[in-house]
PDB file of C-alpha atoms and ligand atoms in Angstrom:
ATOM      1  CA  MET A   1      -0.406   0.449   0.451  1.00 48.00           C
ATOM      2  CA  SER A   2       2.035   3.136  -1.206  1.00 52.00           C
ATOM      3  CA  THR A   3       1.062   6.041   1.683  1.00 59.00           C
ATOM      4  CA  ARG A   4       1.162   9.450  -0.629  1.00 67.00           C
ATOM      5  CA  ALA A   5       3.540  12.190   1.494  1.00 78.00           C
ATOM      6  CA  ALA A   6       2.080  15.312   2.239  1.00 91.00           C
ATOM      7  CA  GLN A   7       1.754  18.098   0.626  1.00 93.00           C
ATOM      8  CA  PHE A   8       1.910  21.675   0.713  1.00 96.00           C
ATOM      9  CA  GLN A   9       1.220  24.252  -1.522  1.00 96.00           C
ATOM     10  CA  ALA A  10       4.225  26.495  -0.684  1.00 97.00           C
ATOM     11  CA  THR A  11       5.152  31.001  -2.117  1.00 98.00           C
ATOM     12  CA  VAL A  12       8.492  32.100  -2.862  1.00 98.00           C
ATOM     13  CA  ARG A  13       9.339  35.080  -0.897  1.00 98.00           C
ATOM     14  CA  ARG A  14      13.318  34.676  -2.178  1.00 98.00           C
ATOM     15  CA  ARG A  15      15.742  34.392  -4.301  1.00 98.00           C
ATOM     16  CA  GLU A  16      19.533  35.030  -4.251  1.00 97.00           C
ATOM     17  CA  PRO A  17      22.965  33.614  -6.586  1.00 96.00           C
ATOM     18  CA  LEU A  18      24.996  32.535  -4.409  1.00 96.00           C
ATOM     19  CA  THR A  19      27.781  31.989  -6.860  1.00 94.00           C
ATOM     20  CA  ASP A  20      26.919  31.304 -10.381  1.00 92.00           C
ATOM     21  CA  HIS A  21      26.231  27.975  -9.845  1.00 94.00           C
ATOM     22  CA  LEU A  22      23.667  28.441  -7.024  1.00 97.00           C
ATOM     23  CA  VAL A  23      20.489  29.901  -6.412  1.00 97.00           C
ATOM     24  CA  ARG A  24      19.569  29.884  -2.614  1.00 98.00           C
ATOM     25  CA  LEU A  25      14.891  30.278  -2.361  1.00 98.00           C
ATOM     26  CA  VAL A  26      13.092  30.525   0.382  1.00 98.00           C
ATOM     27  CA  LEU A  27       9.766  29.841   1.423  1.00 98.00           C
ATOM     28  CA  ASP A  28       7.154  30.528   2.989  1.00 97.00           C
ATOM     29  CA  ASP A  29       3.467  30.323   2.718  1.00 93.00           C
ATOM     30  CA  LEU A  30       3.616  26.586   4.272  1.00 93.00           C
ATOM     31  CA  ASP A  31       0.596  26.329   6.991  1.00 90.00           C
ATOM     32  CA  GLY A  32       0.756  22.328   8.207  1.00 93.00           C
ATOM     33  CA  PHE A  33       4.236  21.838   7.010  1.00 96.00           C
ATOM     34  CA  ALA A  34       6.950  20.504  10.321  1.00 96.00           C
ATOM     35  CA  SER A  35      11.084  19.635   9.710  1.00 97.00           C
ATOM     36  CA  THR A  36      12.040  16.619  10.988  1.00 96.00           C
ATOM     37  CA  GLY A  37      15.227  18.280  12.182  1.00 97.00           C
ATOM     38  CA  VAL A  38      17.450  15.232  10.734  1.00 97.00           C
ATOM     39  CA  PRO A  39      19.815  17.217   9.492  1.00 98.00           C
ATOM     40  CA  ASP A  40      19.742  15.839   5.430  1.00 98.00           C
ATOM     41  CA  GLU A  41      15.862  15.562   5.220  1.00 98.00           C
ATOM     42  CA  TRP A  42      14.582  16.352   2.011  1.00 97.00           C
ATOM     43  CA  VAL A  43      11.427  17.744   0.255  1.00 97.00           C
ATOM     44  CA  GLY A  44       9.804  16.788  -2.715  1.00 96.00           C
ATOM     45  CA  LEU A  45       9.574  20.329  -5.357  1.00 97.00           C
ATOM     46  CA  VAL A  46       7.272  20.830  -7.468  1.00 96.00           C
ATOM     47  CA  VAL A  47       7.441  23.530  -9.437  1.00 96.00           C
ATOM     48  CA  PRO A  48       4.431  26.017 -11.818  1.00 94.00           C
ATOM     49  CA  GLY A  49       3.424  23.926 -14.766  1.00 88.00           C
ATOM     50  CA  GLN A  50       5.222  20.298 -13.970  1.00 89.00           C
ATOM     51  CA  PHE A  51       3.767  17.403 -12.503  1.00 88.00           C
ATOM     52  CA  GLN A  52       6.764  15.597 -11.826  1.00 89.00           C
ATOM     53  CA  SER A  53       8.609  16.469  -8.836  1.00 92.00           C
ATOM     54  CA  ARG A  54      12.853  16.938  -7.607  1.00 95.00           C
ATOM     55  CA  TYR A  55      13.782  16.470  -4.894  1.00 96.00           C
ATOM     56  CA  TYR A  56      16.337  18.565  -2.216  1.00 98.00           C
ATOM     57  CA  THR A  57      17.554  18.898   1.043  1.00 98.00           C
ATOM     58  CA  VAL A  58      15.696  21.685   3.219  1.00 98.00           C
ATOM     59  CA  ARG A  59      18.762  23.914   4.186  1.00 98.00           C
ATOM     60  CA  ASP A  60      16.385  25.529   7.106  1.00 98.00           C
ATOM     61  CA  PHE A  61      13.566  25.667   8.522  1.00 98.00           C
ATOM     62  CA  SER A  62      13.047  28.849  10.874  1.00 97.00           C
ATOM     63  CA  GLY A  63      10.327  31.547  11.230  1.00 95.00           C
ATOM     64  CA  GLY A  64       7.890  29.678   8.769  1.00 96.00           C
ATOM     65  CA  GLU A  65      10.645  30.023   6.316  1.00 98.00           C
ATOM     66  CA  LEU A  66      11.946  26.643   3.958  1.00 98.00           C
ATOM     67  CA  THR A  67      15.508  27.206   2.372  1.00 98.00           C
ATOM     68  CA  LEU A  68      16.614  25.155  -0.625  1.00 98.00           C
ATOM     69  CA  ASP A  69      19.675  25.764  -2.128  1.00 98.00           C
ATOM     70  CA  VAL A  70      19.805  25.167  -6.391  1.00 98.00           C
ATOM     71  CA  VAL A  71      21.805  23.459  -8.192  1.00 97.00           C
ATOM     72  CA  VAL A  72      21.654  26.023 -11.902  1.00 94.00           C
ATOM     73  CA  HIS A  73      22.989  23.786 -13.613  1.00 91.00           C
ATOM     74  CA  ASP A  74      22.515  22.985 -18.142  1.00 87.00           C
ATOM     75  CA  VAL A  75      18.543  21.634 -18.590  1.00 89.00           C
ATOM     76  CA  GLY A  76      15.866  20.986 -16.329  1.00 92.00           C
ATOM     77  CA  LEU A  77      12.907  21.655 -15.521  1.00 92.00           C
ATOM     78  CA  VAL A  78      13.739  22.820 -11.982  1.00 96.00           C
ATOM     79  CA  THR A  79      16.963  24.388 -13.135  1.00 96.00           C
ATOM     80  CA  GLU A  80      15.129  25.735 -15.803  1.00 94.00           C
ATOM     81  CA  TRP A  81      12.654  27.690 -12.858  1.00 96.00           C
ATOM     82  CA  ALA A  82      15.397  28.839 -10.855  1.00 97.00           C
ATOM     83  CA  MET A  83      17.286  30.455 -13.214  1.00 94.00           C
ATOM     84  CA  ARG A  84      14.289  32.430 -13.676  1.00 94.00           C
ATOM     85  CA  ASP A  85      12.891  35.453 -11.440  1.00 95.00           C
ATOM     86  CA  CYS A  86      10.457  32.462  -9.667  1.00 96.00           C
ATOM     87  CA  VAL A  87       9.608  35.261  -6.928  1.00 98.00           C
ATOM     88  CA  GLY A  88       5.628  34.916  -6.141  1.00 97.00           C
ATOM     89  CA  ASP A  89       5.802  31.862  -7.781  1.00 97.00           C
ATOM     90  CA  THR A  90       3.375  29.274  -5.582  1.00 96.00           C
ATOM     91  CA  VAL A  91       5.058  25.723  -5.561  1.00 97.00           C
ATOM     92  CA  THR A  92       4.816  22.809  -4.000  1.00 96.00           C
ATOM     93  CA  ILE A  93       6.619  20.905  -1.395  1.00 96.00           C
ATOM     94  CA  THR A  94       5.359  17.513  -0.139  1.00 96.00           C
ATOM     95  CA  GLU A  95       6.391  16.307   3.563  1.00 95.00           C
ATOM     96  CA  PRO A  96      10.159  15.760   4.230  1.00 96.00           C
ATOM     97  CA  LYS A  97      12.176  12.358   5.015  1.00 95.00           C
ATOM     98  CA  SER A  98      15.866  11.359   5.360  1.00 94.00           C
ATOM     99  CA  SER A  99      18.448   9.502   5.714  1.00 94.00           C
ATOM    100  CA  PHE A 100      21.340  10.449   8.528  1.00 96.00           C
ATOM    101  CA  GLU A 101      21.279   8.341  10.897  1.00 95.00           C
ATOM    102  CA  PRO A 102      25.603   8.181  12.707  1.00 97.00           C
ATOM    103  CA  PRO A 103      25.516   4.888  15.052  1.00 96.00           C
ATOM    104  CA  ALA A 104      25.479   6.026  19.455  1.00 95.00           C
ATOM    105  CA  ASP A 105      29.177   4.199  19.147  1.00 94.00           C
ATOM    106  CA  ALA A 106      30.529   6.579  16.166  1.00 96.00           C
ATOM    107  CA  SER A 107      32.691   9.090  17.121  1.00 97.00           C
ATOM    108  CA  TRP A 108      33.984  11.265  14.063  1.00 97.00           C
ATOM    109  CA  LEU A 109      31.993  12.075  11.303  1.00 98.00           C
ATOM    110  CA  LEU A 110      33.272  12.223   7.342  1.00 97.00           C
ATOM    111  CA  LEU A 111      30.963  14.351   4.571  1.00 98.00           C
ATOM    112  CA  VAL A 112      31.501  13.412   0.908  1.00 97.00           C
ATOM    113  CA  GLY A 113      30.128  14.875  -2.043  1.00 97.00           C
ATOM    114  CA  ASP A 114      29.169  17.354  -4.766  1.00 96.00           C
ATOM    115  CA  LEU A 115      27.094  20.295  -5.329  1.00 96.00           C
ATOM    116  CA  THR A 116      24.097  19.353  -3.951  1.00 97.00           C
ATOM    117  CA  ALA A 117      25.381  17.838  -1.630  1.00 98.00           C
ATOM    118  CA  MET A 118      26.608  20.845   0.330  1.00 98.00           C
ATOM    119  CA  PRO A 119      23.162  22.332   1.437  1.00 98.00           C
ATOM    120  CA  ALA A 120      22.928  18.497   3.881  1.00 98.00           C
ATOM    121  CA  ILE A 121      26.603  18.982   4.238  1.00 98.00           C
ATOM    122  CA  ALA A 122      26.140  22.868   5.647  1.00 98.00           C
ATOM    123  CA  ARG A 123      23.299  21.382   8.248  1.00 98.00           C
ATOM    124  CA  ILE A 124      25.170  18.681   9.461  1.00 98.00           C
ATOM    125  CA  VAL A 125      28.544  20.258  10.782  1.00 98.00           C
ATOM    126  CA  GLU A 126      25.802  23.524  11.585  1.00 97.00           C
ATOM    127  CA  THR A 127      23.400  20.278  13.493  1.00 97.00           C
ATOM    128  CA  ARG A 128      27.007  18.073  14.621  1.00 97.00           C
ATOM    129  CA  PRO A 129      29.476  20.359  16.298  1.00 96.00           C
ATOM    130  CA  ASP A 130      30.064  17.412  19.021  1.00 96.00           C
ATOM    131  CA  LEU A 131      32.024  15.018  15.759  1.00 97.00           C
ATOM    132  CA  PRO A 132      35.186  16.267  14.803  1.00 97.00           C
ATOM    133  CA  THR A 133      34.247  16.537  11.099  1.00 97.00           C
ATOM    134  CA  THR A 134      36.240  15.826   7.477  1.00 97.00           C
ATOM    135  CA  VAL A 135      34.818  17.718   4.606  1.00 97.00           C
ATOM    136  CA  LEU A 136      36.008  16.778   1.246  1.00 97.00           C
ATOM    137  CA  ALA A 137      33.608  18.804  -1.446  1.00 97.00           C
ATOM    138  CA  GLU A 138      33.923  18.690  -4.908  1.00 96.00           C
ATOM    139  CA  VAL A 139      32.128  21.656  -6.317  1.00 95.00           C
ATOM    140  CA  PRO A 140      33.333  23.989  -9.514  1.00 91.00           C
ATOM    141  CA  ASP A 141      32.908  27.679  -8.057  1.00 85.00           C
ATOM    142  CA  ASP A 142      34.227  29.235  -3.949  1.00 87.00           C
ATOM    143  CA  LEU A 143      31.981  27.996  -1.154  1.00 92.00           C
ATOM    144  CA  ALA A 144      34.453  28.521   1.537  1.00 89.00           C
ATOM    145  CA  ASP A 145      32.164  30.982   3.002  1.00 92.00           C
ATOM    146  CA  TYR A 146      29.932  28.780   2.958  1.00 96.00           C
ATOM    147  CA  LEU A 147      29.779  26.072   5.194  1.00 96.00           C
ATOM    148  CA  PRO A 148      30.037  27.406   8.561  1.00 94.00           C
ATOM    149  CA  ALA A 149      33.152  26.874  10.819  1.00 94.00           C
ATOM    150  CA  GLY A 150      34.495  23.705  12.372  1.00 95.00           C
ATOM    151  CA  PRO A 151      34.755  20.898  10.742  1.00 97.00           C
ATOM    152  CA  ASP A 152      38.446  19.700   8.347  1.00 96.00           C
ATOM    153  CA  VAL A 153      37.286  21.346   4.639  1.00 96.00           C
ATOM    154  CA  THR A 154      39.048  19.935   2.108  1.00 95.00           C
ATOM    155  CA  TRP A 155      37.736  21.857  -1.437  1.00 95.00           C
ATOM    156  CA  LEU A 156      37.909  19.334  -4.798  1.00 94.00           C
ATOM    157  CA  SER A 157      37.873  21.022  -8.421  1.00 90.00           C
ATOM    158  CA  PRO A 158      35.482  18.817 -10.228  1.00 87.00           C
ATOM    159  CA  PRO A 159      37.598  17.483 -12.865  1.00 82.00           C
ATOM    160  CA  SER A 160      38.014  19.499 -16.818  1.00 78.00           C
ATOM    161  CA  HIS A 161      36.428  16.361 -18.749  1.00 76.00           C
ATOM    162  CA  GLY A 162      33.153  16.719 -16.465  1.00 76.00           C
ATOM    163  CA  GLN A 163      33.115  13.510 -14.827  1.00 80.00           C
ATOM    164  CA  SER A 164      32.927  13.154 -10.827  1.00 85.00           C
ATOM    165  CA  ALA A 165      36.507  11.952  -9.658  1.00 88.00           C
ATOM    166  CA  LEU A 166      34.668  11.481  -6.304  1.00 92.00           C
ATOM    167  CA  ALA A 167      34.736   7.858  -6.237  1.00 89.00           C
ATOM    168  CA  GLU A 168      38.552   7.778  -6.618  1.00 91.00           C
ATOM    169  CA  VAL A 169      38.852  10.303  -3.442  1.00 91.00           C
ATOM    170  CA  VAL A 170      37.097   7.694  -1.305  1.00 94.00           C
ATOM    171  CA  GLU A 171      38.852   4.910  -2.479  1.00 93.00           C
ATOM    172  CA  GLY A 172      41.960   6.734  -1.641  1.00 93.00           C
ATOM    173  CA  LEU A 173      41.125   7.858   1.573  1.00 92.00           C
ATOM    174  CA  ASP A 174      42.914   7.405   4.628  1.00 89.00           C
ATOM    175  CA  TRP A 175      40.422   6.795   7.434  1.00 93.00           C
ATOM    176  CA  PRO A 176      40.254   8.039  11.022  1.00 92.00           C
ATOM    177  CA  PRO A 177      40.903   5.476  13.683  1.00 93.00           C
ATOM    178  CA  GLY A 178      37.904   3.983  15.515  1.00 94.00           C
ATOM    179  CA  GLU A 179      34.337   3.856  14.194  1.00 94.00           C
ATOM    180  CA  GLY A 180      32.870   6.535  12.185  1.00 96.00           C
ATOM    181  CA  TYR A 181      30.330   7.270  10.021  1.00 97.00           C
ATOM    182  CA  PHE A 182      30.241   8.360   6.623  1.00 97.00           C
ATOM    183  CA  TRP A 183      27.763  10.128   4.369  1.00 97.00           C
ATOM    184  CA  MET A 184      28.063  10.719   0.800  1.00 96.00           C
ATOM    185  CA  ALA A 185      25.895  12.260  -2.333  1.00 96.00           C
ATOM    186  CA  GLY A 186      26.003  12.853  -5.289  1.00 94.00           C
ATOM    187  CA  GLU A 187      26.198  11.480  -8.867  1.00 92.00           C
ATOM    188  CA  SER A 188      24.438   8.319  -8.693  1.00 88.00           C
ATOM    189  CA  ALA A 189      26.835   5.931 -11.143  1.00 86.00           C
ATOM    190  CA  GLN A 190      29.698   7.518  -8.334  1.00 85.00           C
ATOM    191  CA  MET A 191      27.797   6.485  -5.542  1.00 87.00           C
ATOM    192  CA  ARG A 192      26.978   3.142  -6.912  1.00 83.00           C
ATOM    193  CA  ALA A 193      30.833   2.678  -7.868  1.00 85.00           C
ATOM    194  CA  ILE A 194      31.363   3.386  -3.626  1.00 91.00           C
ATOM    195  CA  ARG A 195      28.976   2.085  -2.362  1.00 89.00           C
ATOM    196  CA  LYS A 196      31.003  -1.448  -3.075  1.00 86.00           C
ATOM    197  CA  HIS A 197      33.688  -0.668  -2.366  1.00 91.00           C
ATOM    198  CA  LEU A 198      32.925   0.764   1.017  1.00 92.00           C
ATOM    199  CA  MET A 199      31.381  -3.253   1.375  1.00 85.00           C
ATOM    200  CA  ARG A 200      33.909  -5.297  -0.302  1.00 84.00           C
ATOM    201  CA  VAL A 201      36.837  -3.308   0.041  1.00 89.00           C
ATOM    202  CA  VAL A 202      35.810  -0.800   3.609  1.00 91.00           C
ATOM    203  CA  GLY A 203      34.300  -4.456   5.266  1.00 90.00           C
ATOM    204  CA  LEU A 204      32.017  -0.843   6.549  1.00 91.00           C
ATOM    205  CA  PRO A 205      29.252  -1.937   8.426  1.00 89.00           C
ATOM    206  CA  THR A 206      25.735  -0.833   6.580  1.00 87.00           C
ATOM    207  CA  SER A 207      24.785   1.080  10.110  1.00 90.00           C
ATOM    208  CA  HIS A 208      28.100   3.072  10.046  1.00 95.00           C
ATOM    209  CA  TYR A 209      27.449   4.895   6.415  1.00 94.00           C
ATOM    210  CA  ASP A 210      24.859   6.577   3.849  1.00 94.00           C
ATOM    211  CA  VAL A 211      25.510   6.856   0.560  1.00 93.00           C
ATOM    212  CA  MET A 212      22.909   8.743  -2.125  1.00 94.00           C
ATOM    213  CA  GLY A 213      22.818   9.132  -5.425  1.00 91.00           C
ATOM    214  CA  TYR A 214      21.474  12.481  -5.674  1.00 95.00           C
ATOM    215  CA  TRP A 215      21.113  12.911  -9.537  1.00 92.00           C
ATOM    216  CA  ARG A 216      22.579  10.966 -12.806  1.00 88.00           C
ATOM    217  CA  ALA A 217      24.324  12.337 -15.607  1.00 86.00           C
ATOM    218  CA  THR A 218      22.077  11.832 -19.129  1.00 79.00           C
ATOM    219  CA  ALA A 219      20.699  13.380 -21.506  1.00 64.00           C
ATOM    220  CA  GLY A 220      18.027  15.437 -21.385  1.00 54.00           C
ATOM    221  CA  ARG A 221      14.974  15.101 -18.397  1.00 51.00           C
ATOM    222  CA  GLN A 222      15.195  12.904 -15.800  1.00 50.00           C
ATOM    223  CA  PRO A 223      13.686   9.339 -15.459  1.00 50.00           C
ATOM    224  CA  ARG A 224      11.705   9.320 -12.448  1.00 47.00           C
ATOM    225  CA  ALA A 225      13.281   8.839  -9.280  1.00 52.00           C
ATOM    226  CA  VAL A 226      13.923   5.821  -6.956  1.00 57.00           C
ATOM    227  CA  ASP A 227      12.448   6.254  -3.062  1.00 57.00           C
ATOM    228  CA  PRO A 228      15.138   3.457  -1.053  1.00 59.00           C
ATOM    229  CA  GLY A 229      12.704   3.193   1.581  1.00 65.00           C
ATOM    230  CA  PRO A 230       9.401   0.587   0.276  1.00 72.00           C
ATOM    231  CA  LEU A 231      12.310  -1.803  -1.026  1.00 73.00           C
ATOM    232  CA  TRP A 232      14.474  -1.109   1.887  1.00 71.00           C
ATOM    233  CA  ARG A 233      11.686  -2.380   3.785  1.00 76.00           C
ATOM    234  CA  ALA A 234      10.151  -4.974   1.830  1.00 81.00           C
ATOM    235  CA  GLY A 235      14.096  -6.723   1.362  1.00 81.00           C
ATOM    236  CA  LYS A 236      13.956  -6.699   5.464  1.00 78.00           C
ATOM    237  CA  ALA A 237      11.475  -8.566   5.349  1.00 84.00           C
ATOM    238  CA  ALA A 238      12.230 -11.206   3.398  1.00 83.00           C
ATOM    239  CA  GLY A 239      15.373 -11.618   5.322  1.00 82.00           C
ATOM    240  CA  LYS A 240      17.417 -10.017   2.605  1.00 78.00           C
ATOM    241  CA  SER A 241      21.246  -9.077   2.785  1.00 75.00           C
ATOM    242  CA  ASP A 242      22.098  -5.609   2.958  1.00 68.00           C
ATOM    243  CA  GLU A 243      24.048  -6.669   0.526  1.00 65.00           C
ATOM    244  CA  GLN A 244      21.523  -8.265  -2.154  1.00 75.00           C
ATOM    245  CA  ILE A 245      18.697  -5.448  -1.174  1.00 74.00           C
ATOM    246  CA  TRP A 246      20.967  -2.963  -2.474  1.00 66.00           C
ATOM    247  CA  ALA A 247      21.724  -4.567  -5.940  1.00 74.00           C
ATOM    248  CA  GLU A 248      17.708  -5.083  -5.898  1.00 75.00           C
ATOM    249  CA  TYR A 249      18.013  -1.195  -5.696  1.00 70.00           C
ATOM    250  CA  ASP A 250      21.290  -0.175  -7.768  1.00 66.00           C
ATOM    251  CA  ALA A 251      19.017  -2.307 -10.796  1.00 74.00           C
ATOM    252  CA  ALA A 252      15.712  -0.970 -10.254  1.00 73.00           C
ATOM    253  CA  ARG A 253      17.129   2.001 -10.840  1.00 62.00           C
ATOM    254  CA  GLU A 254      18.568   1.307 -13.949  1.00 60.00           C
ATOM    255  CA  ALA A 255      15.513  -0.232 -15.030  1.00 70.00           C
ATOM    256  CA  SER A 256      13.861   3.314 -14.441  1.00 63.00           C
ATOM    257  CA  ASP A 257      16.290   4.022 -17.251  1.00 55.00           C
ATOM    258  CA  GLY A 258      13.524   3.200 -19.165  1.00 51.00           C
TER     259      GLY A 258
HETATM  260  C1  LIG B   1      17.702  12.973  -1.651  1.00 73.90           C
HETATM  261  C2  LIG B   1      18.307  13.931  -2.468  1.00 73.90           C
HETATM  262  C3  LIG B   1      18.201  15.471  -2.044  1.00 73.90           C
HETATM  263  C4  LIG B   1      19.178  16.000  -2.458  1.00 73.90           C
HETATM  264  N1  LIG B   1      19.078  18.881  -2.478  1.00 73.90           N
HETATM  265  C5  LIG B   1      19.650  18.871  -3.762  1.00 73.90           C
HETATM  266  C6  LIG B   1      19.160  19.918  -3.084  1.00 73.90           C
HETATM  267  O1  LIG B   1      19.429  20.376  -1.395  1.00 73.90           O
HETATM  268  N2  LIG B   1      19.802  20.992  -4.173  1.00 73.90           N
HETATM  269  C7  LIG B   1      20.441  20.284  -5.067  1.00 73.90           C
HETATM  270  O2  LIG B   1      20.560  21.287  -6.318  1.00 73.90           O
HETATM  271  N3  LIG B   1      19.581  19.498  -5.601  1.00 73.90           N
HETATM  272  C8  LIG B   1      19.589  18.357  -4.440  1.00 73.90           C
HETATM  273  N4  LIG B   1      18.892  16.855  -5.464  1.00 73.90           N
HETATM  274  C9  LIG B   1      19.533  17.075  -6.303  1.00 73.90           C
HETATM  275  C10 LIG B   1      18.499  16.982  -7.827  1.00 73.90           C
HETATM  276  O3  LIG B   1      17.271  16.625  -6.784  1.00 73.90           O
HETATM  277  C11 LIG B   1      18.464  16.271  -8.779  1.00 73.90           C
HETATM  278  O4  LIG B   1      19.266  17.234  -9.858  1.00 73.90           O
HETATM  279  C12 LIG B   1      16.978  16.287 -11.026  1.00 73.90           C
HETATM  280  O5  LIG B   1      17.620  16.220 -10.835  1.00 73.90           O
HETATM  281  C13 LIG B   1      17.303  18.230 -10.820  1.00 73.90           C
HETATM  282  O6  LIG B   1      16.040  18.518 -11.255  1.00 73.90           O
HETATM  283  P1  LIG B   1      16.156  19.087 -12.335  1.00 73.90           P
HETATM  284  O7  LIG B   1      15.078  19.567 -12.960  1.00 73.90           O
HETATM  285  O8  LIG B   1      17.410  20.525 -13.253  1.00 73.90           O
HETATM  286  O9  LIG B   1      17.009  18.234 -13.779  1.00 73.90           O
HETATM  287  P2  LIG B   1      16.633  17.097 -14.709  1.00 73.90           P
HETATM  288  O10 LIG B   1      15.421  17.280 -14.673  1.00 73.90           O
HETATM  289  O11 LIG B   1      15.755  16.053 -12.785  1.00 73.90           O
HETATM  290  O12 LIG B   1      17.633  16.489 -14.946  1.00 73.90           O
HETATM  291  C14 LIG B   1      18.212  17.270 -16.588  1.00 73.90           C
HETATM  292  C15 LIG B   1      19.411  16.999 -16.881  1.00 73.90           C
HETATM  293  O13 LIG B   1      20.499  17.439 -15.856  1.00 73.90           O
HETATM  294  C16 LIG B   1      21.354  16.525 -14.986  1.00 73.90           C
HETATM  295  N5  LIG B   1      21.479  16.689 -13.954  1.00 73.90           N
HETATM  296  C17 LIG B   1      20.697  16.950 -13.312  1.00 73.90           C
HETATM  297  N6  LIG B   1      21.298  17.256 -11.864  1.00 73.90           N
HETATM  298  C18 LIG B   1      22.369  17.755 -12.252  1.00 73.90           C
HETATM  299  C19 LIG B   1      22.895  18.687 -11.494  1.00 73.90           C
HETATM  300  N7  LIG B   1      22.815  18.950 -10.017  1.00 73.90           N
HETATM  301  N8  LIG B   1      23.845  18.966 -12.265  1.00 73.90           N
HETATM  302  C20 LIG B   1      24.041  18.421 -13.406  1.00 73.90           C
HETATM  303  N9  LIG B   1      23.770  17.595 -14.537  1.00 73.90           N
HETATM  304  C21 LIG B   1      22.348  18.247 -13.604  1.00 73.90           C
HETATM  305  C22 LIG B   1      20.692  14.838 -15.443  1.00 73.90           C
HETATM  306  O14 LIG B   1      22.165  14.203 -15.773  1.00 73.90           O
HETATM  307  C23 LIG B   1      19.945  15.230 -16.682  1.00 73.90           C
HETATM  308  O15 LIG B   1      20.393  15.350 -18.349  1.00 73.90           O
HETATM  309  C24 LIG B   1      18.506  16.160  -4.280  1.00 73.90           C
HETATM  310  C25 LIG B   1      18.533  14.640  -5.058  1.00 73.90           C
HETATM  311  C26 LIG B   1      17.889  14.111  -3.675  1.00 73.90           C
HETATM  312  C27 LIG B   1      18.354  12.536  -3.890  1.00 73.90           C
END
């Protein structure tokens, strides 16, 4: 039984270009919307004239205002809309979901991602100052002021050939000693490679990492996103291993390519 996520209308109150590739949108009039309080929480966003949603991280929700930071790239439903002056537009937002869940014994955080992951990384750093945190960020712009002070940050420039190098970066990592939590988000093909590396080479238990494909490098507009939640629950109920469930999830995502 699919439980349809609650939906909320919202109004774009402010639009602020933060860098050449990142636009901040502040929405309000969100009657009844509530944050989960989890720093990587995301909402579905449906822009005027469209019916397909795209996921965006809640960079902040306070005083009745919801802040989303939108990556501006070449073509796409949301990016083309966000490039224009969308102040005053009404959008639809779905109730938030989240996945950041460090185990109680985590003594460090390792946060890795591209530009789409930065809103979540910034909120995680803000929310968990208690844990020593290392950030590896592959971004095209100068984002030195984007992250709160505290973590040890390495800024990486995306390779000139346009493909991310994050998989290589993670494969060459010097892991901190002791138990910790690895959180990562970015382009899906990279994330699949990294999940396999974490499971098969590093041998990290799935309770100690969260690796999410946030977007997929395809030509033209993206196919529908696949929600891992139902697959995970059904897999667990059927007694499947984490690796089996992730393999099925990756297969479902490849299948949704059509
Ligand atoms: C849980 C979650 C949280 C997310 N949080 C954020 C967030 O806070 N901010 C944010 O900007 N994005 C975030 N994303 C990613 C965002 O949902 C996707 O990038 C989405 O595809 C953008 O929609 P679009 O309509 O602009 O482009 P689409 O119509 O989906 O895609 C059009 C084309 O653009 C390409 N494309 C899509 N995204 C990118 C990109 N980022 N860079 C380069 N090319 C791209 C696709 O390959 C496709 O060819 C998140 C995704 C998830 C799953």
